[in-house]
Short mmCIF file of C-alpha atoms and ligand atoms in Angstrom, two decimals:
data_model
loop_
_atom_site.label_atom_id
_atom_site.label_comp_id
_atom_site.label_asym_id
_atom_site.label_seq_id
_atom_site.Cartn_x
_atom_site.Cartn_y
_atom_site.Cartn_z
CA UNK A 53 0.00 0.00 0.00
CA UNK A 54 1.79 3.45 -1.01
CA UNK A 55 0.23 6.88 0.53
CA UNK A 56 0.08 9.91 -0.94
CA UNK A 57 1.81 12.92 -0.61
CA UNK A 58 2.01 14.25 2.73
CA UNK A 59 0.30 17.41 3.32
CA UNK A 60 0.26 19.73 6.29
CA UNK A 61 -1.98 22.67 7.05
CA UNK A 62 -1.01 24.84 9.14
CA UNK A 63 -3.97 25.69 11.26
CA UNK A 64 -4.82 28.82 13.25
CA UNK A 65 -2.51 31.58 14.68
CA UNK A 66 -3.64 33.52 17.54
CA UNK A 67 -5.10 37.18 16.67
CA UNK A 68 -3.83 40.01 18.35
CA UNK A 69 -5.20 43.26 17.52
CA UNK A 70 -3.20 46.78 17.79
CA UNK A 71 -4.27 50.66 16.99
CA UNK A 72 -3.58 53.67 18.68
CA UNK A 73 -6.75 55.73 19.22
CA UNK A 74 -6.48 59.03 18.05
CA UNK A 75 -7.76 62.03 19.67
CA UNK A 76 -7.07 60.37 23.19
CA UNK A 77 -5.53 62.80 25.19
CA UNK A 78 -8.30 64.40 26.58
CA UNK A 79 -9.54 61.47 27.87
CA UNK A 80 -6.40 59.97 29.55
CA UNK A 81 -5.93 63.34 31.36
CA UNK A 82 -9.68 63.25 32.41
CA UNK A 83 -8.64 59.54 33.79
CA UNK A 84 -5.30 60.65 35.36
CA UNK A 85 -6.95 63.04 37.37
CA UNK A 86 -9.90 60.72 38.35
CA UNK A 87 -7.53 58.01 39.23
CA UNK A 88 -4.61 58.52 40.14
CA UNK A 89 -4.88 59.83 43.81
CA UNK A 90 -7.22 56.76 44.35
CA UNK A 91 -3.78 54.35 45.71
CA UNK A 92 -3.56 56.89 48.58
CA UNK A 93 -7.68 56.50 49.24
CA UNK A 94 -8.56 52.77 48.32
CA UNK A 95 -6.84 49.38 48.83
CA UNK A 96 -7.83 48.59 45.62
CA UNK A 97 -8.19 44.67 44.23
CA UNK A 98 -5.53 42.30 43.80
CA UNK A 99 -5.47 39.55 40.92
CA UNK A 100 -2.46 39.37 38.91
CA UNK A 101 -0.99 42.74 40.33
CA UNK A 102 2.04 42.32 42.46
CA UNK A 103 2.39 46.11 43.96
CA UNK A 104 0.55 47.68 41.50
CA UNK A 105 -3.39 49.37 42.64
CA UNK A 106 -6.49 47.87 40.32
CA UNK A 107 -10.10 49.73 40.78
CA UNK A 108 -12.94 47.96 41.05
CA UNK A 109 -14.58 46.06 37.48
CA UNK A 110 -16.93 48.53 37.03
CA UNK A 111 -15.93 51.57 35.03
CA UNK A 112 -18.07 51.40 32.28
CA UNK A 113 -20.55 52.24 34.79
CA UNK A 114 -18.94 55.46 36.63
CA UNK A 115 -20.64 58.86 35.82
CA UNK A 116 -17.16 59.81 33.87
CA UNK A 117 -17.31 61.07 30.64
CA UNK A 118 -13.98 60.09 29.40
CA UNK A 119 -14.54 56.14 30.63
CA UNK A 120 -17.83 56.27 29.42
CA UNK A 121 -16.10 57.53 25.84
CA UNK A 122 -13.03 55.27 26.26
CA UNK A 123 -15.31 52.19 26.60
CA UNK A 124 -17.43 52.83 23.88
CA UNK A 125 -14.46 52.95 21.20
CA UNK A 126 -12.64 50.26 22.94
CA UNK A 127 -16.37 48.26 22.09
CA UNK A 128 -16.36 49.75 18.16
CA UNK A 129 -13.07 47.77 17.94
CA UNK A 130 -14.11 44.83 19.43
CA UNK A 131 -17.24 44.81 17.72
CA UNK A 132 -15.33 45.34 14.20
CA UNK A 133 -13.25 42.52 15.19
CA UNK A 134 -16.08 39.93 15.82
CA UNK A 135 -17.52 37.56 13.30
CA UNK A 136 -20.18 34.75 13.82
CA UNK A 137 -21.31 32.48 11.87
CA UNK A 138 -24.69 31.83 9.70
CA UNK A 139 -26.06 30.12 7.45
CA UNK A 140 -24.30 30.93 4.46
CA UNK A 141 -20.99 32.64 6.00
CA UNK A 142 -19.98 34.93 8.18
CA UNK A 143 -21.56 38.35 9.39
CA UNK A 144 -20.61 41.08 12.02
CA UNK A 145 -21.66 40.74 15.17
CA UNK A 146 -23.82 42.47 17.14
CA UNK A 147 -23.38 41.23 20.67
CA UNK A 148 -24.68 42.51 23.81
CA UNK A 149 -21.31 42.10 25.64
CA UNK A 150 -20.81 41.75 28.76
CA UNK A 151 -18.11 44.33 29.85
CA UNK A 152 -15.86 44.31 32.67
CA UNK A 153 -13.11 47.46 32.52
CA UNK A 154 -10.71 48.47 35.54
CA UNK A 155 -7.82 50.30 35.81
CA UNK A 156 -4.43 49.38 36.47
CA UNK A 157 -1.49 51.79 38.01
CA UNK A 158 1.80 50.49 38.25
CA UNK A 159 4.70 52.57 40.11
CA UNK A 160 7.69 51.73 40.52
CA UNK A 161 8.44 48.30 41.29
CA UNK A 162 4.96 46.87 40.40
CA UNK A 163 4.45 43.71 38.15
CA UNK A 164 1.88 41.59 36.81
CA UNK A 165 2.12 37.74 37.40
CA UNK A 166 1.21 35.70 34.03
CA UNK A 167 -2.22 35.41 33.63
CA UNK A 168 -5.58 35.17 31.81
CA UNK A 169 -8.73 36.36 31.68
CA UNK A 170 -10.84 33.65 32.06
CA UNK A 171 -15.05 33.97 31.66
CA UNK A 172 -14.43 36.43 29.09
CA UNK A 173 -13.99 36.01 24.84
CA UNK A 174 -12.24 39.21 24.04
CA UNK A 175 -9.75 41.53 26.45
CA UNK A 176 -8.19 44.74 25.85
CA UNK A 177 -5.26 46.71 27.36
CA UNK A 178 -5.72 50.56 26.92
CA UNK A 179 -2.49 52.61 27.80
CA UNK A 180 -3.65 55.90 29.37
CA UNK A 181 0.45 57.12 30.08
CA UNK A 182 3.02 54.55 29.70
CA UNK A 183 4.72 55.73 32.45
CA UNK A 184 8.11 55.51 30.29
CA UNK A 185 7.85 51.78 30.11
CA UNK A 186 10.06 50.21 27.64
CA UNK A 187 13.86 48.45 28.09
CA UNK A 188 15.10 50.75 30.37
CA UNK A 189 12.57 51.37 32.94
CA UNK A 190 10.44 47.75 32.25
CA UNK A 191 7.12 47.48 32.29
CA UNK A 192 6.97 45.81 29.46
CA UNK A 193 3.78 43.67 28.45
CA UNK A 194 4.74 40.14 27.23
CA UNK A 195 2.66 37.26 25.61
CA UNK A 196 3.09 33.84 26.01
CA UNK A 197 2.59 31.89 23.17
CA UNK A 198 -0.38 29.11 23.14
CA UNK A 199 2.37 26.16 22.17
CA UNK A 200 4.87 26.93 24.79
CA UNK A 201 8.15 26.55 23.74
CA UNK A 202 7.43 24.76 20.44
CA UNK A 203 8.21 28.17 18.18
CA UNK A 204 11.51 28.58 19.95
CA UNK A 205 12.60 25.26 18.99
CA UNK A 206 15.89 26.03 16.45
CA UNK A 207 15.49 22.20 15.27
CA UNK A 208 13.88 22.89 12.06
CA UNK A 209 12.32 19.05 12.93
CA UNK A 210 11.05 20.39 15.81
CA UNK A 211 10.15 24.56 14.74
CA UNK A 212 6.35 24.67 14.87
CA UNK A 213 5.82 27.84 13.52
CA UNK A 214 3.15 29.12 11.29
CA UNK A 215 3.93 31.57 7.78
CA UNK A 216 2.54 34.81 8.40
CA UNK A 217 3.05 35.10 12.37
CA UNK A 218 5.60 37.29 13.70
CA UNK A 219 6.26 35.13 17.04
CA UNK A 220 9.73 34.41 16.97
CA UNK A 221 9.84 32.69 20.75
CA UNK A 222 7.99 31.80 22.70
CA UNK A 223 6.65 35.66 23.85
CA UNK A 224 6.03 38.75 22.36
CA UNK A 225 6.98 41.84 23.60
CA UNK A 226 4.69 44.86 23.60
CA UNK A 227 6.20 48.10 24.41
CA UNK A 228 3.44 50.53 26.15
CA UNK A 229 2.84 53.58 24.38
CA UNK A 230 -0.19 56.00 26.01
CA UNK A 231 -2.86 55.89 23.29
CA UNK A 232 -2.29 52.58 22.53
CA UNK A 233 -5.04 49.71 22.50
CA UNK A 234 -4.22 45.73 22.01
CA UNK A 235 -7.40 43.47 21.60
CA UNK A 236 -6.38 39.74 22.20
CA UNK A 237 -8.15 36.61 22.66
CA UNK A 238 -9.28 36.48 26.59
CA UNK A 239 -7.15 33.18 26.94
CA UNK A 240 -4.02 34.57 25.91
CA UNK A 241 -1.75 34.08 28.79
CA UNK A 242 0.41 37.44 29.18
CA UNK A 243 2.18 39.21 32.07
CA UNK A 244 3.90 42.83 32.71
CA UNK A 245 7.52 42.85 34.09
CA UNK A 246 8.52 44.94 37.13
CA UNK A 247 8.00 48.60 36.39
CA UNK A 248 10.85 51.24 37.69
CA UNK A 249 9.89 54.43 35.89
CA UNK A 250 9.27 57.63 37.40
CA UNK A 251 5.67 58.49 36.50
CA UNK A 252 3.08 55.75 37.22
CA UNK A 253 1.73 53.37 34.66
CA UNK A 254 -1.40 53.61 34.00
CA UNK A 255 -3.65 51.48 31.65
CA UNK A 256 -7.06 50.29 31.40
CA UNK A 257 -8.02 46.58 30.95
CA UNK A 258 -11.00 44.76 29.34
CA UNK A 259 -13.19 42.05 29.13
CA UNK A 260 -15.49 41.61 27.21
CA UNK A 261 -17.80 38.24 27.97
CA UNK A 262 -20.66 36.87 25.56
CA UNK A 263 -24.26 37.25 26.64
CA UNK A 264 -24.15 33.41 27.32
CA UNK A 265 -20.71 33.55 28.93
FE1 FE2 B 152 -4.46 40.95 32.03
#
């Protein structure tokens, strides 16, 4: 018995989505001034923030223009971004998602542990002021690829790596920039390493949950 050819697709490569929204700065200074005295007023939560303050889940809700604003473009992205499926194909979607938004400030020495965001389908990271996050003072956001080390292998038997996707380990670095908004699958496991700028870090994160969960 002989087979044929061997064929391999390569299947599925994890979406991550980037823009910077334009216009912004009125609304990150209207959140600065909200927020950042809150450390000094409120213990704030703690999930995956090691040092850092997180506010409560809720502001979408909050009687402030600017999050009220913020959330809604954050939503025209995700909406843009979401496709179900029909009879026939694939449409838009017009979801009644269920939103969760907080907001994270990191000073110096603050970190996130590697996490998810389980119960949700899309998250978002909004940058209000990076703080000066990049190589020098950290803070840097990282990704952790789906397959582990797989992509890092330099085997070519053993590379697993897919045409078309920029992962070159097993992480990708994101380098905060205020005004900037990444959209990413909820599952994607990701982390922030320790922050030593000067001016707090300050972002916004997202989930956004079906109406079925
Ligand atoms: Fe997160």
């Amino acid at each position: 018995m002989e087979k044929s050819e061997l064929t391999v697709r390569k299947l599925f490569c994890t979406p991550l989505l980037l823009c910077h929204l334009e216009g912004a700065e009125e609304i990150n200074q209207a959140l600065l001034q909200h927020f950042l005295s809150k450390p000094e007023q409120e213990p704030g939560r703690r999930h995956s923030n090691l040092g850092g303050w997180q506010s409560e889940d809720n502001l979408h809700t909050l009687a402030l223009p600017a999050a009220q604003r913020l959330c809604r473009m954050v939503t025209d992205v995700v909406d843009a971004a979401t496709a179900v499926h029909v009879p026939g194909g694939l449409i838009e979607a017009s979801l009644a998602w269920r939103l969760n938004a907080w907001v994270n400030i990191n000073s110096s020495g603050a970190s996130n542990a590697v996490h998810g965001h389980a119960g949700a389908f899309w998250s978002a990271i909004y940058y209000v002021d990076d703080g000066g996050a990049g190589p020098e003072n950290g803070g840097e956001l990282f990704f952790y690829d789906p397959r582990g080390l797989l992509p890092a292998m330099h085997d070519p038997l053993l590379r697993f790596r897919i045409e078309g996707c920029v992962t070159a380990g097993y992480t990708e670095k994101i380098t905060p920039e205020a005004g900037m908004l990444l959209v990413f699958p909820s599952w994607l496991l990701h982390s922030v390493d320790p922050f030593f700028g000067e001016r707090p870090r300050v972002s916004v994160a997202f989930n956004f949950g079906t109406p079925t969960g």
